[in-house]
Short mmCIF file of C-alpha atoms and ligand atoms in Angstrom, two decimals:
data_model
loop_
_atom_site.label_atom_id
_atom_site.label_comp_id
_atom_site.label_asym_id
_atom_site.label_seq_id
_atom_site.Cartn_x
_atom_site.Cartn_y
_atom_site.Cartn_z
CA MET Z 1 86.39 127.45 134.03
CA THR Z 2 85.93 124.76 131.37
CA ARG Z 3 85.22 121.30 132.76
CA SER Z 4 87.29 118.38 131.53
CA ILE Z 5 85.45 115.99 129.24
CA LEU Z 6 87.77 113.16 130.28
CA ASN Z 7 85.73 111.16 132.75
CA ASP Z 8 84.29 107.69 133.29
CA THR Z 9 80.99 108.66 131.66
CA LEU Z 10 82.69 109.47 128.35
CA PHE Z 11 84.78 106.32 128.26
CA ASN Z 12 82.06 103.95 129.50
CA ALA Z 13 79.67 105.29 126.88
CA MET Z 14 82.19 104.41 124.17
CA ASP Z 15 80.97 100.81 124.47
CA LEU Z 16 78.03 101.92 122.31
CA SER Z 17 80.35 102.71 119.40
CA ALA Z 18 81.92 99.25 119.41
CA LEU Z 19 78.61 97.36 119.08
CA SER Z 20 77.64 95.70 115.80
CA VAL Z 21 76.97 98.17 113.00
CA ASP Z 22 73.19 97.80 113.27
CA GLU Z 23 73.32 98.78 116.96
CA ALA Z 24 76.31 101.11 117.20
CA VAL Z 25 76.39 104.90 117.48
CA THR Z 26 79.19 107.22 116.46
CA LEU Z 27 81.83 108.41 118.89
CA ALA Z 28 81.01 111.52 120.91
CA PRO Z 29 81.60 114.70 118.85
CA GLU Z 30 84.13 115.94 121.44
CA CYS Z 31 86.45 113.10 120.44
CA TYR Z 32 86.97 115.03 117.19
CA THR Z 33 87.23 118.57 118.53
CA ASP Z 34 88.46 118.74 122.11
CA ALA Z 35 92.09 119.75 122.78
CA GLU Z 36 92.30 117.77 126.01
CA PHE Z 37 90.94 114.66 124.31
CA TYR Z 38 93.59 115.07 121.62
CA GLU Z 39 96.33 115.18 124.28
CA PHE Z 40 94.84 112.02 125.79
CA GLU Z 41 94.65 110.45 122.34
CA LYS Z 42 98.34 111.08 121.72
CA GLU Z 43 99.11 108.82 124.66
CA ALA Z 44 96.31 106.32 123.95
CA VAL Z 45 97.09 105.88 120.27
CA PHE Z 46 100.04 107.73 118.76
CA ASN Z 47 102.67 107.04 121.42
CA HIS Z 48 102.25 103.26 121.09
CA GLU Z 49 100.89 102.40 117.64
CA TRP Z 50 102.86 101.88 114.43
CA LEU Z 51 102.78 105.04 112.32
CA CYS Z 52 103.35 105.03 108.58
CA VAL Z 53 105.76 107.77 107.52
CA GLY Z 54 106.62 106.93 103.90
CA ARG Z 55 107.96 104.39 101.43
CA GLU Z 56 111.23 102.50 101.66
CA SER Z 57 111.93 103.40 98.01
CA TRP Z 58 112.40 107.03 99.09
CA VAL Z 59 115.59 106.07 100.96
CA GLN Z 60 117.27 103.42 98.82
CA GLN Z 61 120.88 104.60 98.85
CA PRO Z 62 123.21 105.03 101.84
CA GLY Z 63 122.84 108.62 102.99
CA ASP Z 64 119.30 109.06 101.62
CA TYR Z 65 116.94 110.73 104.07
CA PHE Z 66 113.57 112.41 104.31
CA THR Z 67 111.80 114.31 107.06
CA THR Z 68 108.23 114.36 108.25
CA HIS Z 69 106.28 115.14 111.38
CA ILE Z 70 103.33 113.69 113.23
CA VAL Z 71 101.65 114.77 116.48
CA ASP Z 72 104.17 117.63 116.70
CA GLU Z 73 107.17 115.31 116.57
CA PRO Z 74 109.70 116.18 113.86
CA ILE Z 75 111.15 112.96 112.43
CA VAL Z 76 113.99 112.11 110.08
CA ILE Z 77 114.25 108.76 108.31
CA ALA Z 78 117.75 107.95 107.05
CA ARG Z 79 119.60 105.06 105.50
CA GLY Z 80 123.00 104.89 107.17
CA LEU Z 81 126.30 104.43 105.41
CA ASP Z 82 126.04 100.87 106.80
CA GLY Z 83 122.80 100.39 104.81
CA VAL Z 84 120.58 100.27 107.91
CA LEU Z 85 117.33 102.24 107.83
CA ARG Z 86 116.76 104.30 110.97
CA ALA Z 87 114.10 106.65 112.29
CA MET Z 88 115.10 109.45 114.63
CA SER Z 89 113.88 112.65 116.15
CA SER Z 90 115.29 115.54 114.15
CA VAL Z 91 115.38 117.76 117.24
CA CYS Z 92 118.91 118.93 118.02
CA GLN Z 93 119.92 117.97 121.53
CA HIS Z 94 121.50 121.41 122.02
CA ARG Z 95 118.69 123.99 121.72
CA ALA Z 96 116.05 122.17 119.72
CA MET Z 97 116.72 123.39 116.17
CA LEU Z 98 115.76 120.78 113.57
CA VAL Z 99 118.88 119.14 112.16
CA ALA Z 100 117.26 118.18 108.84
CA GLU Z 101 114.60 119.55 106.53
CA GLY Z 102 113.03 118.21 103.34
CA ALA Z 103 114.80 115.25 101.77
CA GLY Z 104 118.17 114.51 100.21
CA ASN Z 105 121.41 112.58 100.61
CA ALA Z 106 123.95 113.39 103.32
CA ARG Z 107 126.90 111.86 105.13
CA ALA Z 108 125.81 113.47 108.41
CA PHE Z 109 123.30 115.97 109.77
CA VAL Z 110 124.88 119.32 110.63
CA CYS Z 111 122.60 121.45 112.75
CA PRO Z 112 122.51 124.84 111.00
CA TYR Z 113 122.34 126.80 114.26
CA HIS Z 114 125.69 126.03 116.00
CA HIS Z 115 126.96 123.17 113.82
CA TRP Z 116 126.60 120.24 116.16
CA THR Z 117 126.99 117.27 113.84
CA TYR Z 118 125.16 113.95 114.08
CA GLY Z 119 125.92 110.73 112.23
CA LEU Z 120 123.19 109.04 110.21
CA ASP Z 121 122.72 106.75 113.22
CA GLY Z 122 121.94 109.78 115.40
CA ALA Z 123 125.22 109.80 117.38
CA LEU Z 124 126.67 113.23 118.12
CA VAL Z 125 130.05 113.21 116.38
CA ASN Z 126 131.08 116.85 116.74
CA ALA Z 127 130.09 119.81 118.95
CA PRO Z 128 132.32 122.86 118.38
CA ALA Z 129 133.57 125.06 121.25
CA MET Z 130 132.14 122.84 123.98
CA GLY Z 131 135.55 122.03 125.55
CA LYS Z 132 135.05 124.40 128.52
CA THR Z 133 131.57 123.11 129.32
CA CYS Z 134 131.51 121.13 132.60
CA ASN Z 135 130.52 117.48 132.50
CA PHE Z 136 129.84 117.56 128.78
CA ASP Z 137 130.59 114.32 126.96
CA ARG Z 138 129.31 114.24 123.40
CA LYS Z 139 129.37 110.43 123.51
CA ASN Z 140 126.39 110.55 125.86
CA ILE Z 141 124.33 112.58 123.41
CA ALA Z 142 122.40 111.34 120.38
CA LEU Z 143 119.20 112.00 118.49
CA PRO Z 144 116.46 109.83 120.04
CA THR Z 145 115.74 106.84 117.81
CA PHE Z 146 112.47 105.00 117.16
CA GLN Z 147 111.53 101.48 116.17
CA VAL Z 148 111.27 100.90 112.41
CA GLU Z 149 109.42 98.22 110.47
CA ILE Z 150 108.77 97.78 106.76
CA TRP Z 151 105.39 96.41 105.62
CA HIS Z 152 104.83 95.95 101.88
CA GLY Z 153 107.30 98.74 101.14
CA PHE Z 154 105.78 101.18 103.64
CA ILE Z 155 107.96 102.47 106.48
CA PHE Z 156 106.33 102.37 109.89
CA ILE Z 157 107.84 103.79 113.07
CA ASN Z 158 106.86 103.40 116.69
CA PHE Z 159 107.70 105.86 119.49
CA ASP Z 160 107.27 103.03 122.02
CA PRO Z 161 110.48 100.99 122.32
CA GLU Z 162 108.46 98.14 123.85
CA ALA Z 163 105.81 97.95 121.11
CA ALA Z 164 105.26 94.48 119.64
CA PRO Z 165 106.07 94.04 115.92
CA LEU Z 166 103.40 95.11 113.48
CA ALA Z 167 103.52 92.51 110.71
CA PRO Z 168 102.27 89.53 112.77
CA ARG Z 169 99.08 91.51 113.53
CA LEU Z 170 98.60 92.32 109.85
CA SER Z 171 98.90 88.80 108.46
CA SER Z 172 95.25 88.75 107.25
CA LEU Z 173 95.74 92.01 105.40
CA SER Z 174 99.10 90.89 104.01
CA SER Z 175 97.38 87.91 102.37
CA LEU Z 176 94.63 90.14 101.04
CA ILE Z 177 96.99 92.52 99.23
CA ALA Z 178 99.78 90.06 98.37
CA ASN Z 179 98.96 90.01 94.64
CA TYR Z 180 99.56 93.74 94.30
CA ASP Z 181 103.20 93.11 95.31
CA LEU Z 182 103.38 96.59 96.77
CA ALA Z 183 106.96 96.15 97.95
CA ASN Z 184 107.97 96.28 94.29
CA ALA Z 185 105.35 98.72 93.05
CA GLU Z 186 106.62 102.03 91.73
CA GLY Z 187 105.67 105.62 92.36
CA PRO Z 188 107.36 108.93 93.03
CA ARG Z 189 107.76 110.42 96.47
CA PRO Z 190 104.77 112.76 96.78
CA GLU Z 191 105.23 116.37 97.75
CA PRO Z 192 104.42 116.89 101.44
CA GLY Z 193 100.68 117.20 101.66
CA GLU Z 194 98.42 120.07 102.61
CA ARG Z 195 97.27 120.85 106.13
CA HIS Z 196 93.54 120.30 106.46
CA PRO Z 197 91.18 121.79 109.06
CA TRP Z 198 89.54 118.59 110.23
CA ASN Z 199 90.35 115.84 112.72
CA TRP Z 200 92.45 112.90 111.55
CA LYS Z 201 89.60 110.46 112.29
CA VAL Z 202 87.22 112.38 110.03
CA MET Z 203 89.71 111.81 107.21
CA LEU Z 204 90.22 108.12 107.93
CA GLU Z 205 86.48 107.55 108.28
CA ASN Z 206 85.82 109.29 104.98
CA ASN Z 207 88.16 106.97 103.16
CA ASN Z 208 86.57 103.94 104.83
CA ASP Z 209 83.05 104.88 104.01
CA GLY Z 210 81.15 102.69 101.58
CA TYR Z 211 77.92 104.57 102.26
CA HIS Z 212 78.76 107.90 100.62
CA ALA Z 213 80.24 106.39 97.45
CA SER Z 214 76.95 106.25 95.51
CA ARG Z 215 75.72 109.54 96.95
CA LEU Z 216 78.45 112.16 97.34
CA HIS Z 217 80.38 110.81 94.33
CA GLN Z 218 77.33 110.09 92.17
CA GLY Z 219 78.31 110.48 88.52
CA PRO Z 220 80.34 108.85 85.75
CA LEU Z 221 83.65 109.03 87.64
CA HIS Z 222 82.42 106.78 90.45
CA ASP Z 223 79.10 105.06 89.62
CA PHE Z 224 80.87 101.82 88.68
CA VAL Z 225 81.72 101.26 92.39
CA PRO Z 226 78.21 101.16 93.88
CA SER Z 227 77.69 101.30 97.62
CA GLU Z 228 75.44 98.23 97.60
CA GLN Z 229 78.42 96.10 96.56
CA ALA Z 230 80.42 97.03 99.68
CA VAL Z 231 81.58 94.09 101.81
CA PHE Z 232 83.12 94.37 105.29
CA PRO Z 233 84.81 91.06 106.16
CA GLU Z 234 85.46 90.06 109.75
CA LEU Z 235 89.10 89.77 110.77
CA PRO Z 236 90.81 88.14 113.78
CA ALA Z 237 90.28 90.31 116.85
CA ASP Z 238 93.90 91.37 117.26
CA THR Z 239 94.30 92.54 113.65
CA ALA Z 240 95.89 96.00 113.56
CA GLY Z 241 93.79 97.13 110.60
CA TYR Z 242 90.64 96.40 108.61
CA TYR Z 243 89.30 96.66 105.09
CA ARG Z 244 86.33 96.70 102.78
CA THR Z 245 86.05 95.36 99.30
CA ASN Z 246 83.67 96.94 96.83
CA GLY Z 247 82.51 95.09 93.75
CA THR Z 248 82.68 97.01 90.47
CA LEU Z 249 80.22 96.95 87.56
CA HIS Z 250 82.95 95.92 85.16
CA LYS Z 251 86.39 94.33 85.26
CA ASP Z 252 89.50 96.48 85.77
CA ALA Z 253 87.54 99.55 86.75
CA SER Z 254 89.66 102.59 87.48
CA PHE Z 255 89.15 106.22 88.37
CA ASN Z 256 89.36 108.09 85.08
CA ALA Z 257 86.93 109.25 82.42
CA THR Z 258 87.07 105.89 80.58
CA GLN Z 259 86.20 104.07 83.85
CA ARG Z 260 88.78 101.41 82.90
CA ALA Z 261 92.41 100.67 83.68
CA LEU Z 262 94.72 102.72 81.47
CA LEU Z 263 97.99 101.67 83.05
CA PRO Z 264 99.24 98.04 83.13
CA VAL Z 265 97.20 95.89 85.48
CA PHE Z 266 99.15 94.55 88.49
CA PRO Z 267 100.21 91.26 86.89
CA ASP Z 268 99.36 88.80 89.66
CA LEU Z 269 95.79 89.94 90.37
CA SER Z 270 93.09 87.27 90.34
CA GLU Z 271 89.81 87.56 88.41
CA GLU Z 272 88.04 88.33 91.68
CA GLU Z 273 90.50 91.11 92.52
CA ARG Z 274 90.10 92.61 89.04
CA ASN Z 275 86.35 92.86 89.59
CA ARG Z 276 86.47 94.88 92.79
CA MET Z 277 88.27 97.69 94.58
CA THR Z 278 89.82 97.18 97.98
CA PHE Z 279 90.10 99.78 100.72
CA VAL Z 280 92.65 98.92 103.43
CA ASN Z 281 93.21 100.87 106.61
CA ILE Z 282 96.07 100.64 109.09
CA PRO Z 283 95.10 103.22 111.69
CA PRO Z 284 96.05 105.76 112.75
CA THR Z 285 97.98 106.80 109.64
CA LEU Z 286 97.69 104.66 106.49
CA SER Z 287 94.79 104.21 104.10
CA LEU Z 288 94.96 102.42 100.72
CA VAL Z 289 92.61 102.60 97.75
CA MET Z 290 93.46 99.65 95.52
CA MET Z 291 92.31 99.14 91.94
CA SER Z 292 93.60 97.07 89.03
CA ASP Z 293 96.16 99.55 87.68
CA MET Z 294 96.81 101.91 90.57
CA VAL Z 295 96.99 102.10 94.34
CA ILE Z 296 96.39 105.45 96.01
CA TYR Z 297 97.92 105.70 99.48
CA LEU Z 298 97.08 108.32 102.06
CA ILE Z 299 99.44 109.01 104.96
CA ILE Z 300 97.37 110.90 107.51
CA ARG Z 301 99.45 112.86 110.03
CA ALA Z 302 97.52 114.23 113.01
CA GLU Z 303 98.50 117.77 114.00
CA GLY Z 304 96.05 118.73 116.69
CA PRO Z 305 92.43 118.17 117.60
CA GLU Z 306 91.14 119.82 114.44
CA HIS Z 307 93.98 119.57 111.95
CA HIS Z 308 96.02 117.02 110.08
CA THR Z 309 98.32 116.92 107.09
CA MET Z 310 97.86 114.22 104.47
CA ASP Z 311 100.46 112.98 102.00
CA THR Z 312 98.83 111.41 98.93
CA GLY Z 313 100.86 109.05 96.76
CA LEU Z 314 100.35 106.66 93.85
CA LEU Z 315 101.78 103.21 93.20
CA VAL Z 316 101.71 101.40 89.87
CA ALA Z 317 102.91 98.02 88.59
CA PRO Z 318 106.66 97.64 87.98
CA ASP Z 319 107.68 98.98 84.57
CA ALA Z 320 104.37 100.82 84.08
CA THR Z 321 106.49 103.95 83.94
CA LYS Z 322 108.16 102.65 80.75
CA ASP Z 323 104.95 103.14 78.75
CA PRO Z 324 105.62 106.22 76.53
CA SER Z 325 102.16 107.49 77.47
CA TYR Z 326 102.62 106.80 81.17
CA GLU Z 327 102.54 110.47 82.25
CA HIS Z 328 99.45 111.22 80.15
CA LYS Z 329 97.58 108.19 81.45
CA LEU Z 330 98.61 108.95 85.00
CA GLN Z 331 97.32 112.49 84.58
CA MET Z 332 93.97 111.11 83.39
CA ASN Z 333 93.77 108.94 86.52
CA TRP Z 334 94.92 111.75 88.73
CA ALA Z 335 92.45 114.26 87.29
CA ALA Z 336 89.52 111.99 88.17
CA SER Z 337 90.96 111.13 91.57
CA GLU Z 338 91.44 114.80 92.40
CA GLU Z 339 87.82 115.56 91.54
CA ILE Z 340 86.62 112.75 93.81
CA ILE Z 341 89.01 113.79 96.58
CA SER Z 342 87.85 117.42 96.35
CA GLN Z 343 84.27 116.26 96.92
CA ASP Z 344 85.48 114.39 100.01
CA PHE Z 345 87.45 117.40 101.29
CA HIS Z 346 84.44 119.69 101.00
CA VAL Z 347 82.40 117.30 103.12
CA ASP Z 348 85.20 116.66 105.62
CA GLU Z 349 85.68 120.36 106.30
CA LEU Z 350 81.99 120.90 106.94
CA VAL Z 351 81.69 117.73 109.07
CA GLN Z 352 84.31 119.29 111.35
CA VAL Z 353 82.20 122.47 111.55
CA GLY Z 354 79.16 120.34 112.40
CA LEU Z 355 81.04 118.38 115.06
CA ARG Z 356 81.72 121.64 116.91
CA SER Z 357 78.03 122.49 117.10
CA ARG Z 358 75.97 122.09 120.27
CA HIS Z 359 73.57 120.14 118.05
CA ALA Z 360 76.07 117.48 117.02
CA ILE Z 361 74.91 114.10 118.33
CA ARG Z 362 76.03 110.48 118.35
CA GLY Z 363 74.45 109.29 115.11
CA ARG Z 364 73.48 105.84 113.80
CA TYR Z 365 75.07 103.84 111.00
CA SER Z 366 73.91 102.22 107.75
CA TRP Z 367 75.11 98.67 107.03
CA GLN Z 368 77.23 100.32 104.32
CA GLU Z 369 79.30 101.94 107.08
CA GLY Z 370 80.71 98.67 108.40
CA ALA Z 371 84.25 100.04 108.23
CA GLN Z 372 83.33 102.85 110.64
CA GLN Z 373 82.32 100.22 113.16
CA ALA Z 374 85.58 98.35 112.48
CA PHE Z 375 87.48 101.57 113.16
CA ASN Z 376 85.55 102.06 116.39
CA GLY Z 377 86.41 98.46 117.30
CA TRP Z 378 90.06 99.40 116.91
CA LEU Z 379 89.82 102.72 118.75
CA VAL Z 380 87.54 102.04 121.72
CA PRO Z 381 89.64 99.34 123.47
CA ARG Z 382 92.72 101.53 123.10
CA TYR Z 383 90.91 104.57 124.50
CA GLN Z 384 89.41 102.63 127.39
CA LYS Z 385 92.68 100.91 128.34
CA ALA Z 386 94.59 104.20 128.23
CA TRP Z 387 91.88 105.91 130.28
CA GLN Z 388 92.36 103.43 133.12
CA GLN Z 389 96.09 104.21 133.14
CA TRP Z 390 95.51 107.96 132.70
CA ARG Z 391 93.05 108.07 135.59
CA ALA Z 392 95.37 106.09 137.86
CA ARG Z 393 98.08 108.71 137.34
CA LYS Z 394 95.82 111.66 138.21
FE1 FES K 1 121.61 122.68 117.14
FE2 FES K 1 122.62 124.58 118.64
S1 FES K 1 120.53 124.12 118.32
S2 FES K 1 123.66 123.18 117.41
#
């Protein structure tokens, strides 16, 4: 019989990961591989934290909707005919068929299986041939709804109806990114991303990592963002995210073969902002890579202890799309970004293989991994608090 890894020893030892970066060690490898830990993590993190699911611009008109899923929960985001944006479970309250797939515009969701029909607010408005069913009142049935909040154009949901609002805990990050005006930035809805065989934290850590930039990505597509110019500012303790800035060797650096911005620069950026890149993380789902002419956003959707799906989108300054060469320039940016991302994916997949090994250990950090320590500082208190509650229930 396999012994549970969930015990006081594991959670007490997590203190070592939340120390300063020069003292800290990584989380235990099992936190990235173990199925029971993932079930614990769903309660510790995903059931109570704000989860990014997409952009408000994807659902601008009444009736617009899109679907997604995270931690095995199918979700539909819809703008009602009353103009209100709502997030709901897409699980039919009859026999669990999903009432919506993909994206589109609708006046209601008709479950394909037996045609129960739900309004865009989730209320069950029709259930055919249920008149002989005892004690059945469709007015008592609805798709479960979730909290919704918009932050800089990103839609966040929360499964916990009691969760405190997100924005007040992101005020430091809101100031940091204000000049990008992301609420008004433009970009298409990305195709749903690929499923990747590595833990969601491996992905988030990779995007945070200033250390690998000058090593893994060494070459003309990345050398202008050197690791030694990484900075990891301290934020107020209750901040629900963290960031690093990374100075660049020239102004308006961007990921393409010219190493310079091709698209219009976000018009309100300061000189300082135009001479660096900024990497913002709102765990457990959103990661931003911000440069002068483009913001890459990653929506990381956990799907098990060793899998996640990631949606990758781009945002550009308003009206950038009016440039006749917009598509060509975007393709140049995207080609370079894809090459860099493929280098990351290769490493991420093999890190997951390594984490499964009996020889995986709790490693040490370079100062250039300050964001990993910030992530640990976000995770460890949540894990330890949830463990106390989890243990009390056992
Ligand atoms: Fe949806 Fe039956 S499962 S109507």
